[in-house]
Coordinates of C-alpha atoms and ligand atoms in Angstrom, one line a residue:
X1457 CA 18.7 -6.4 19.7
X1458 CA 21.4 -7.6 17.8
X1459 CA 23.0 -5.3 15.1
X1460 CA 21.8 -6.0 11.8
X1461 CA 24.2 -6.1 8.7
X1462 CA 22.2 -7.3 6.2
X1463 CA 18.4 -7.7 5.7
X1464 CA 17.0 -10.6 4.0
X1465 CA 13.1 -10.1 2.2
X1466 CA 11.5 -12.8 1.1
X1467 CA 8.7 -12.4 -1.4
X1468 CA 5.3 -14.9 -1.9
X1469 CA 3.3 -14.5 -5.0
X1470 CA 6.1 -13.7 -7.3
X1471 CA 7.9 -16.6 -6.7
X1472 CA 4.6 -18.7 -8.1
X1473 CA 5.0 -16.3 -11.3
X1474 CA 6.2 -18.4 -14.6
X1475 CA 8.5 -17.2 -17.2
X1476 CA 7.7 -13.4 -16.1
X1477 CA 9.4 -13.6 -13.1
X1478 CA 12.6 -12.1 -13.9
X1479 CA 10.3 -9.1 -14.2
X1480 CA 8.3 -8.9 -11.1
X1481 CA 11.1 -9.4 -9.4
X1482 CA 13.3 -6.8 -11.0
X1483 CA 10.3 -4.5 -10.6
X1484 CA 10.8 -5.4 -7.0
X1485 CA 14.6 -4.3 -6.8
X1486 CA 13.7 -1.2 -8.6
X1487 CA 11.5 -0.2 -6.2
X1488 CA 13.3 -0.6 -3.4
X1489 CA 16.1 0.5 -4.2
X1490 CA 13.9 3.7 -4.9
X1491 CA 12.5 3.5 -1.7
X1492 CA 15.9 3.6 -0.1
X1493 CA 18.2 5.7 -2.5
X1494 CA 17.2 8.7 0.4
X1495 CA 18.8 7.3 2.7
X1496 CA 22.6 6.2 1.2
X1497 CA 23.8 3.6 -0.8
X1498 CA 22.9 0.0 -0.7
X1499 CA 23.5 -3.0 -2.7
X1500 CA 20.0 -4.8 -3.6
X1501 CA 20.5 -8.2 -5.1
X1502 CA 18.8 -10.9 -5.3
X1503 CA 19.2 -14.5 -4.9
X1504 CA 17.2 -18.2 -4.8
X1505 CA 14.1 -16.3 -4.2
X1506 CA 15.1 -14.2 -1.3
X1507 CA 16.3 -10.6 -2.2
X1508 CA 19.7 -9.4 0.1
X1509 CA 19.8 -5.7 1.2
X1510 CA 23.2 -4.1 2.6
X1511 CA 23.8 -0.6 3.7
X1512 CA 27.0 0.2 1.9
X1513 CA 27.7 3.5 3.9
X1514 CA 28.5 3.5 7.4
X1515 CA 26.1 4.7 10.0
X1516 CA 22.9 4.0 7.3
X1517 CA 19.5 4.1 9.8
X1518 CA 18.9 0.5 9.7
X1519 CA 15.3 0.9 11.7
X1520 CA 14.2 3.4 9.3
X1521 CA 15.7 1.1 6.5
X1522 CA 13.0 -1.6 8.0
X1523 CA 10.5 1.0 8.1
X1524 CA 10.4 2.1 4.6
X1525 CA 10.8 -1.3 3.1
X1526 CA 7.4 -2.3 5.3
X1527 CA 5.8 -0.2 2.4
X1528 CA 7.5 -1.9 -0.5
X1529 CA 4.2 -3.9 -2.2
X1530 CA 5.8 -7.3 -3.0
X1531 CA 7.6 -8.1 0.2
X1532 CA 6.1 -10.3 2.3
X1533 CA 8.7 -11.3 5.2
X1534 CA 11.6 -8.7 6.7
X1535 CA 14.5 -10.5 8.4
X1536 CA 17.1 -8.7 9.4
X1537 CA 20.6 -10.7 9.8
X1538 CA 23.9 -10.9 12.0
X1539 CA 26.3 -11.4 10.0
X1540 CA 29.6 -13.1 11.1
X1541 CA 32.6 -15.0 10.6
X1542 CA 32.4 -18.8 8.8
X1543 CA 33.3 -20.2 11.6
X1544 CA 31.3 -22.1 14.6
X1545 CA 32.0 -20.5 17.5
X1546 CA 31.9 -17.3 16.1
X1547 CA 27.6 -19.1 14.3
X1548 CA 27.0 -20.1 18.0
X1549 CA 27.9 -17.0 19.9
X1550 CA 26.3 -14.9 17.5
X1551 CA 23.2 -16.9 17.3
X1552 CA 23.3 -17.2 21.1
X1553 CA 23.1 -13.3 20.8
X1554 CA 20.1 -13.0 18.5
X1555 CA 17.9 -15.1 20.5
X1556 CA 19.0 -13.3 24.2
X1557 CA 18.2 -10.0 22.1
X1558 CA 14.5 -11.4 22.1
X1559 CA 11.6 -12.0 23.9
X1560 CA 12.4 -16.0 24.3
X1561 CA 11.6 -16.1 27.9
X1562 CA 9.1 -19.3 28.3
X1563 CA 8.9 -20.1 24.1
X1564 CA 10.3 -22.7 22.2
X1565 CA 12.4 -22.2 19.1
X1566 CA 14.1 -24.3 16.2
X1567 CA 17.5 -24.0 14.5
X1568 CA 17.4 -24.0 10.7
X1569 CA 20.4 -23.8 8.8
X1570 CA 20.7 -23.5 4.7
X1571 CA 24.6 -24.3 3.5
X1572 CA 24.7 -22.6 0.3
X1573 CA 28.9 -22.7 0.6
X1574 CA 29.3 -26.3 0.4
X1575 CA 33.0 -26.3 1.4
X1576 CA 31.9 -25.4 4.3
X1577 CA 33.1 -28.7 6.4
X1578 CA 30.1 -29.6 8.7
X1579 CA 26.7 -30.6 6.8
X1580 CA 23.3 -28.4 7.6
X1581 CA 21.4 -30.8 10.2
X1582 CA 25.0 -30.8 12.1
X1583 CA 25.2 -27.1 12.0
X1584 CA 21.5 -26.7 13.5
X1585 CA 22.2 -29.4 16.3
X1586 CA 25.3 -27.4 17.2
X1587 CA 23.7 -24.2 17.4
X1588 CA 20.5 -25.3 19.0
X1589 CA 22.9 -26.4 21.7
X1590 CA 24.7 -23.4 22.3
X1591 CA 21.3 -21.0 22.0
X1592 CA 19.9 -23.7 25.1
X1593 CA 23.3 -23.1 26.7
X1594 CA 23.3 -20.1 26.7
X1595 CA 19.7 -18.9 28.2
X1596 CA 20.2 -21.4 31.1
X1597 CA 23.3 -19.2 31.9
X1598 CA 21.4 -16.4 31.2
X1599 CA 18.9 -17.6 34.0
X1600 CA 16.2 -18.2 31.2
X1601 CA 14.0 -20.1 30.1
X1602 CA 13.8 -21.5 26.0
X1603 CA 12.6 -24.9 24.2
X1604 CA 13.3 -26.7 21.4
X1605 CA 9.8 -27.5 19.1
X1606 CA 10.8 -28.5 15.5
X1607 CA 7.3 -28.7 14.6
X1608 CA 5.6 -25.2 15.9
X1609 CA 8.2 -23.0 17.1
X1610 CA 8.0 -19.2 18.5
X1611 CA 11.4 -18.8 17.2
X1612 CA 13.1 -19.8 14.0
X1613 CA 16.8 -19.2 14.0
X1614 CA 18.1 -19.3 10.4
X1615 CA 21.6 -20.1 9.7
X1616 CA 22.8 -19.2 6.4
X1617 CA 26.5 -20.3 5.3
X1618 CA 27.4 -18.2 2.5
X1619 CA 30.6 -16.0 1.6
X1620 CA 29.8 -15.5 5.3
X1621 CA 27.5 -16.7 7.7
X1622 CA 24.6 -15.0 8.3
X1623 CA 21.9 -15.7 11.1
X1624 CA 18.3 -14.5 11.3
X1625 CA 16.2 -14.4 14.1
X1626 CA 13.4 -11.9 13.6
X1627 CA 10.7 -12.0 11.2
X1628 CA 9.0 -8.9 10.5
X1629 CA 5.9 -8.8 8.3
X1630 CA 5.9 -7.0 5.0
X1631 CA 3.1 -5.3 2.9
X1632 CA 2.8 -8.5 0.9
X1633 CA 1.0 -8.0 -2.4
X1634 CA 2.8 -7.7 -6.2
X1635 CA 5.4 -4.7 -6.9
X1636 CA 3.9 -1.5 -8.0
X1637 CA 4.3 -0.8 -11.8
X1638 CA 3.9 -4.6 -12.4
X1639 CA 0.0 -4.2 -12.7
X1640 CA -0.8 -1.3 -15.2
X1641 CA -2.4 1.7 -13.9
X1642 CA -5.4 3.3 -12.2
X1643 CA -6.7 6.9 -11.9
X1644 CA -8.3 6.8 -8.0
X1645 CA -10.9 8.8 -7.0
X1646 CA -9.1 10.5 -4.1
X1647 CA -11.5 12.2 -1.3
X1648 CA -10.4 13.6 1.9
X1649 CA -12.4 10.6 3.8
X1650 CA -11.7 7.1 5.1
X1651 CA -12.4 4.8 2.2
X1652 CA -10.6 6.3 -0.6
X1653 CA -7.2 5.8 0.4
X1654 CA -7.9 2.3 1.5
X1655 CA -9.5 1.8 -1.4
X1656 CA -6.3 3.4 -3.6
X1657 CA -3.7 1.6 -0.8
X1658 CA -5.7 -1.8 -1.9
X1659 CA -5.4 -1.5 -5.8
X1660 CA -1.2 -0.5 -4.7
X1661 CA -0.7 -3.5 -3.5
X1662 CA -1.7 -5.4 -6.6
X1663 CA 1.0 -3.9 -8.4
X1664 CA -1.2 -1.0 -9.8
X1665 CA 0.6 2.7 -10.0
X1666 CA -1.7 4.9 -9.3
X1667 CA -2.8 8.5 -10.7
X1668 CA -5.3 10.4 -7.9
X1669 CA -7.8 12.9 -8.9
X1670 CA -9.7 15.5 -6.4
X1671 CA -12.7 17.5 -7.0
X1672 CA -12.5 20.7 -5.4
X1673 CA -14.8 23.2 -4.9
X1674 CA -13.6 26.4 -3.5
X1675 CA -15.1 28.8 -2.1
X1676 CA -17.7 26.0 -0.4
X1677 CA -14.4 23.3 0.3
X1678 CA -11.3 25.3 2.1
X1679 CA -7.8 25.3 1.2
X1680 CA -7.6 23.1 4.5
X1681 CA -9.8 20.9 2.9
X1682 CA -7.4 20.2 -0.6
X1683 CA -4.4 19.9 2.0
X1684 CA -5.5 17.4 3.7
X1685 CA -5.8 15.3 0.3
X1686 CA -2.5 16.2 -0.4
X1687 CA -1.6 15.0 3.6
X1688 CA -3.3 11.8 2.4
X1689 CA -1.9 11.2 -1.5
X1690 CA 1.8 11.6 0.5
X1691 CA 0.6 9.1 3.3
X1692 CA -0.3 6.9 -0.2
X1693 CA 2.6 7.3 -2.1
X1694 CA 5.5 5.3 -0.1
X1695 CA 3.1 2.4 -0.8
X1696 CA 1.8 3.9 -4.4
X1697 CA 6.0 4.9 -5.7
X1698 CA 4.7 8.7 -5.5
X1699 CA 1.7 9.9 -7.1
X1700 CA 0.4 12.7 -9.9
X1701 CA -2.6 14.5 -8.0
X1702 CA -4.7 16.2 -10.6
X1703 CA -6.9 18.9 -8.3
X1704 CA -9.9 19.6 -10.6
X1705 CA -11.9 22.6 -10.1
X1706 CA -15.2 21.3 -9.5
X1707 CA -17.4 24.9 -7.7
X1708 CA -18.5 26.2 -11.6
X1709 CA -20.0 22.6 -12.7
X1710 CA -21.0 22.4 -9.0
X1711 CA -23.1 25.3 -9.1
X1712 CA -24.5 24.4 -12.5
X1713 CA -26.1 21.1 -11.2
X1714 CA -28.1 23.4 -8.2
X1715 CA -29.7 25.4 -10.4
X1716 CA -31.3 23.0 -12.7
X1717 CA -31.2 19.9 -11.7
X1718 CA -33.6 18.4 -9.0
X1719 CA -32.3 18.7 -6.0
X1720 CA -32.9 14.8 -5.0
X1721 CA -30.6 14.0 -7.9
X1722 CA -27.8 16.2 -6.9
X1723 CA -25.1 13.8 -5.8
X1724 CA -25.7 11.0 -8.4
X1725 CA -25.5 13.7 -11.4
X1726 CA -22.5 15.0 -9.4
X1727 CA -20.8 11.6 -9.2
X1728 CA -21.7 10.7 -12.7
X1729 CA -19.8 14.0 -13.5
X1730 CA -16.7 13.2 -11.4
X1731 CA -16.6 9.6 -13.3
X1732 CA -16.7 11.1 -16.4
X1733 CA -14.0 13.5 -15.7
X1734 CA -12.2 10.9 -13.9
X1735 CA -12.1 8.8 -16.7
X1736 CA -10.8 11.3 -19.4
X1737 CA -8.0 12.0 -16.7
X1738 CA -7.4 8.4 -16.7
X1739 CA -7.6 7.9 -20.5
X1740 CA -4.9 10.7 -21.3
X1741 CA -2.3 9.0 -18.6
X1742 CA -2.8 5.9 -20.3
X1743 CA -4.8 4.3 -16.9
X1744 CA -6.6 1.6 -17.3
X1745 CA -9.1 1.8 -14.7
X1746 CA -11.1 4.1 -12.0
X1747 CA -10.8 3.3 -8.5
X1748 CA -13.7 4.5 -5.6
X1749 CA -14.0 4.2 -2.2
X1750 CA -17.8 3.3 -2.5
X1751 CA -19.1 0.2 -0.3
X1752 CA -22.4 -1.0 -1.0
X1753 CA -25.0 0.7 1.2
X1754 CA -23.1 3.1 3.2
X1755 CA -24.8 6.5 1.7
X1756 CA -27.6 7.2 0.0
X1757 CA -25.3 7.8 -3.1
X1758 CA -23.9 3.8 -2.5
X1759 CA -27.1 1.9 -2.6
X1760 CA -27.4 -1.2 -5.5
X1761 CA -29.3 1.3 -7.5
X1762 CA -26.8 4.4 -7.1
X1763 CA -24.3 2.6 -8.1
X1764 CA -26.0 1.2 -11.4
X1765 CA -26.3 5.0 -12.5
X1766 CA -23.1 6.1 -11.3
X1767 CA -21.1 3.3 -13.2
X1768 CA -23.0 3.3 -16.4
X1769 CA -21.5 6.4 -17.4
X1770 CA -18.1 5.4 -17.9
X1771 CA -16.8 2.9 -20.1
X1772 CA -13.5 2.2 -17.9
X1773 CA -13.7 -0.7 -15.7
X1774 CA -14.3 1.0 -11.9
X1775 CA -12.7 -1.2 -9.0
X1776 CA -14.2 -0.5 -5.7
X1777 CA -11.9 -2.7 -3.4
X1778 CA -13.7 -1.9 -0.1
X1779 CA -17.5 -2.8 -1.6
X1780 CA -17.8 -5.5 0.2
X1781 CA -16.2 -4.5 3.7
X1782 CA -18.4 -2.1 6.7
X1783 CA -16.4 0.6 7.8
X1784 CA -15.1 -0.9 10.7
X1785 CA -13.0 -2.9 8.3
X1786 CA -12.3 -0.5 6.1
X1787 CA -11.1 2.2 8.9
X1788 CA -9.1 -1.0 10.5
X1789 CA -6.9 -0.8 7.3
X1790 CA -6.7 2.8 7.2
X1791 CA -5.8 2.6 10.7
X1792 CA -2.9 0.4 10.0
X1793 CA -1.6 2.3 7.1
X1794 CA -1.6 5.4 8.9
X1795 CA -4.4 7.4 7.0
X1796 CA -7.1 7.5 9.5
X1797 CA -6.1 10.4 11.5
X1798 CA -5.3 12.5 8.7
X1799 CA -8.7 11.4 7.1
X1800 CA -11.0 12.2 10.1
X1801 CA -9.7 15.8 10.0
X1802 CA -13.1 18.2 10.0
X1803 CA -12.3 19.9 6.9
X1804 CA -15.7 19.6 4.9
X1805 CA -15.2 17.9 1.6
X1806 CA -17.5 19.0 -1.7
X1807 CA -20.3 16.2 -1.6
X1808 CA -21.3 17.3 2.0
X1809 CA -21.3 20.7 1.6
X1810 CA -24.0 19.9 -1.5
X1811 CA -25.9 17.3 -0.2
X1812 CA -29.5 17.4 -0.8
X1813 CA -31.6 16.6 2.7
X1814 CA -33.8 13.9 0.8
X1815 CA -31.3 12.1 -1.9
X1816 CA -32.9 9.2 -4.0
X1817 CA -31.7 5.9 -2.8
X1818 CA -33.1 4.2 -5.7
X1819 CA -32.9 6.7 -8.6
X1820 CA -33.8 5.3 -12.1
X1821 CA -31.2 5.4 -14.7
X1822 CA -33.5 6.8 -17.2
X1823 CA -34.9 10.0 -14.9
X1824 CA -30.9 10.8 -14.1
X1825 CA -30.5 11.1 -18.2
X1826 CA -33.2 12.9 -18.2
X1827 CA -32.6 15.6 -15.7
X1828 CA -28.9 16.2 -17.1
X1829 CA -30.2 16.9 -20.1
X1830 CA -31.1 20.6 -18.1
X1831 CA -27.1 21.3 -17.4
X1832 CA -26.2 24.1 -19.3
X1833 CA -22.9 23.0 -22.0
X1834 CA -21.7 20.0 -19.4
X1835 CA -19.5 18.7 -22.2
X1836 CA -17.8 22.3 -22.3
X1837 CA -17.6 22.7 -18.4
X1838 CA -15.9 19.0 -18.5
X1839 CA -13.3 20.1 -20.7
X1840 CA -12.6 23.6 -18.8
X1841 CA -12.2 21.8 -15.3
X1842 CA -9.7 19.3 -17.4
X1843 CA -7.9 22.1 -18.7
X1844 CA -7.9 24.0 -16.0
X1845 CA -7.0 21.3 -13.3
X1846 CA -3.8 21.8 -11.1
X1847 CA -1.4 18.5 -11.0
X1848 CA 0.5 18.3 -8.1
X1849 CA 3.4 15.7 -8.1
X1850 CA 3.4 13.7 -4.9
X1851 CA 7.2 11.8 -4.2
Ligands
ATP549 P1 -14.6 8.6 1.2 O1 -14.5 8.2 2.7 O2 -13.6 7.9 0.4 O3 -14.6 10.1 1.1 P2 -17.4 8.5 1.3 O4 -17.9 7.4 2.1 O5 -17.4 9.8 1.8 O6 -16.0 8.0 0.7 P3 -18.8 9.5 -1.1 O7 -18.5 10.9 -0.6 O8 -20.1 9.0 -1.5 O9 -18.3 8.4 0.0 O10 -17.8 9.2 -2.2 C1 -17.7 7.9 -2.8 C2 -16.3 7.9 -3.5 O11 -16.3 8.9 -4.5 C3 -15.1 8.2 -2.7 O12 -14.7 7.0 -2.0 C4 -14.1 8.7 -3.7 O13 -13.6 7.6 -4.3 C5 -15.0 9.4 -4.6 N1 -15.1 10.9 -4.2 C6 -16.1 11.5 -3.5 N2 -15.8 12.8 -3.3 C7 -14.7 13.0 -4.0 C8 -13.9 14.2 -4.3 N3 -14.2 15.4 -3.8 N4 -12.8 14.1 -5.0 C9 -12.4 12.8 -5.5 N5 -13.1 11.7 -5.3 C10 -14.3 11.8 -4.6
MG550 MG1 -16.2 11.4 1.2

């Protein structure tokens, strides 16, 4: 592959934005030049709708620079450039290069050039021809085998006449979505399974920051188990720009619901309990929503009916991203951000350990209200797991 010098992004959705633009987009430079301040210095600028990134040091990873701005929400298209000399043998060699770096055996490409310096002395259409002809040139010699389709081509070579000339070849797919901290914020409901993350990873990339909260119930959930959330939130937060996880010590209020509640109603009071703590997390961070993992149907706990008496407990709107979506879609995403094998680590999680053998899948709002009404000071116990939670800040 050809080196690259410079790295082009382009971006979709807040290109269509209106007078707010500015914003999204400098929420966009923010973050990445967050995302890369680890690994040297860069200039991040941005112009006509395309946003320029240049290693400033020497010897700056450039694959691991491509790697970490795959996780920047707001990107939609990577391209790394060659950069080289105004001139056009030094365009056509270099260009020649970029595509022989490929895979262009037996596909077609296209030459498209953009002359932002006008002085330059040949005109855009001129410029593609020219280069077109010396990338066909040079694969023939090359022993290769290349065609020109300007409709549908494999391969777009970009030309880009600026203080320099720049040419791209490569187009690497980006998160997509809006920049995170352009969306207000959401407290997620972060478990040590499948759907959570994706569920969290889904609200990221609307441009929502993210708080996580975990129940944990030691002695009955292992230290293992609370690690492997924390594995999880870090997984999260390249794509969520880090993460508070608030660990909330859930055994006591566990314990409480076993002994005098029914045990049919177990997880739905225990749910109902976690949204209510959820949401006062949420309140005091100034977060505007709760986000689940639930999808319609896949538990006892998830049914039309469970979910009625799980959500009418909280005031807060609660997204659930992945309702919709069987597991095989929502482990496909998890697989592609890199979660799954973290999440399908054995370590038991709180709601298995305590689940009842026969739960209602169609409880009745009014007999769950009911049966609370037997926890011992549930407003109290709230308040002490709040106090008492651990907050773990995730960069
Ligand atoms: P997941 O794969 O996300 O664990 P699940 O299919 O196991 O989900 P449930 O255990 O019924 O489903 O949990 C539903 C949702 O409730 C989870 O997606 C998550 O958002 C939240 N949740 C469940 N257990 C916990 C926990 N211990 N801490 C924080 N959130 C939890
Ligand atoms: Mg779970």
């Amino acid at each position: 592959m050809q080196k690259t010098d410079l790295i082009l992004l382009k971006y979709g959705e807040i290109a269509l934005k209106g007078l707010n633009r500015p914003k999204f987009e400098q929420k966009l430079i923010d973050n990445i030049n967050s995302t890369l301040a680890p690994l040297g210095k860069f200039s991040v600028k941005k112009a006509q709708s395309t946003i320029y990134v240049e290693a400033l040091d020497e010897n700056i990873d450039m694959t691991e620079t491509i790697e970490r701005l795959k996780k920047v929400f707001g990107i939609v298209n990577i391209c790394p450039a060659a950069r080289c000399v105004k001139g056009m043998d030094s365009i056509k060699e270099t260009a020649a290069k970029c595509v022989l770096g490929m895979d262009y055996d037996g596909k077609s490409f296209k030459v498209e050039t953009k002359r932002e310096d006008k002085r330059f002395p040949l005109k855009s259409p001129e410029i593609s021809r020219e280069v077109g002809g010396a990338v066909l040139r040079a694969v023939s010699k090359a022993g290769g085998n290349i065609r020109v389709d300007v409709h549908d081509p494999d391969i777009l070579v970009q030309v880009e006449i600026r203080d320099d000339a720049y040419i791209v070849a490569d187009v690497i797919r980006g998160a997509g979505g809006m920049p995170v901290g352009s969306g207000g914020r959401a407290a997620l409901l972060l478990s040590g399974g499948i759907d959570s993350p994706v569920a969290g990873w889904m609200i990221a990339k609307r441009g929502v920051k993210l708080d996580a909260v975990y129940f944990h119930s030691p002695p009955y959930t292992s230290e293992r188990a609370k690690d492997k959330v924390v594995d999880l939130a870090k997984i999260l937060s390249p794509y969520t720009r880090g993460m508070r996880l608030y660990v909330v010590p859930f055994t006591d209020i566990q314990l409480d619901i076993i002994d005098n509640c029914p045990k049919n109603f177990l997880t739905i009071i225990m749910r109902r309990i976690m949204m209510r703590i959820a949401e006062k997390i949420a309140v005091s961070n100034g977060d505007l929503g709760l986000v689940t993992g639930e999808s319609i149907g896949q538990v006892a706990s998830q049914t039309m009916e469970a979910l009625y008496c799980t959500n009418s407990v909280v005031n807060m709107p609660v997204y659930r991203p992945c309702i919709g979506m069987d597991k095989e879609e929502i482990t496909s995403i998890s697989k592609k951000i890199g979660a799954y094998e973290t999440s399908i680590q054995p370590y038991e999680d709180c709601c298995t350990i305590f689940v009842p053998k026969h739960p209602k899948t169609k409880p009745r709002l009014n007999d769950i209200i009911e049966a609370e009404k037997c926890l011992t000071d549930i407003e109290g116990m709230i308040q002490k797991a709040i106090d008492e939670s651990e907050i773990i800040n995730i960069k």
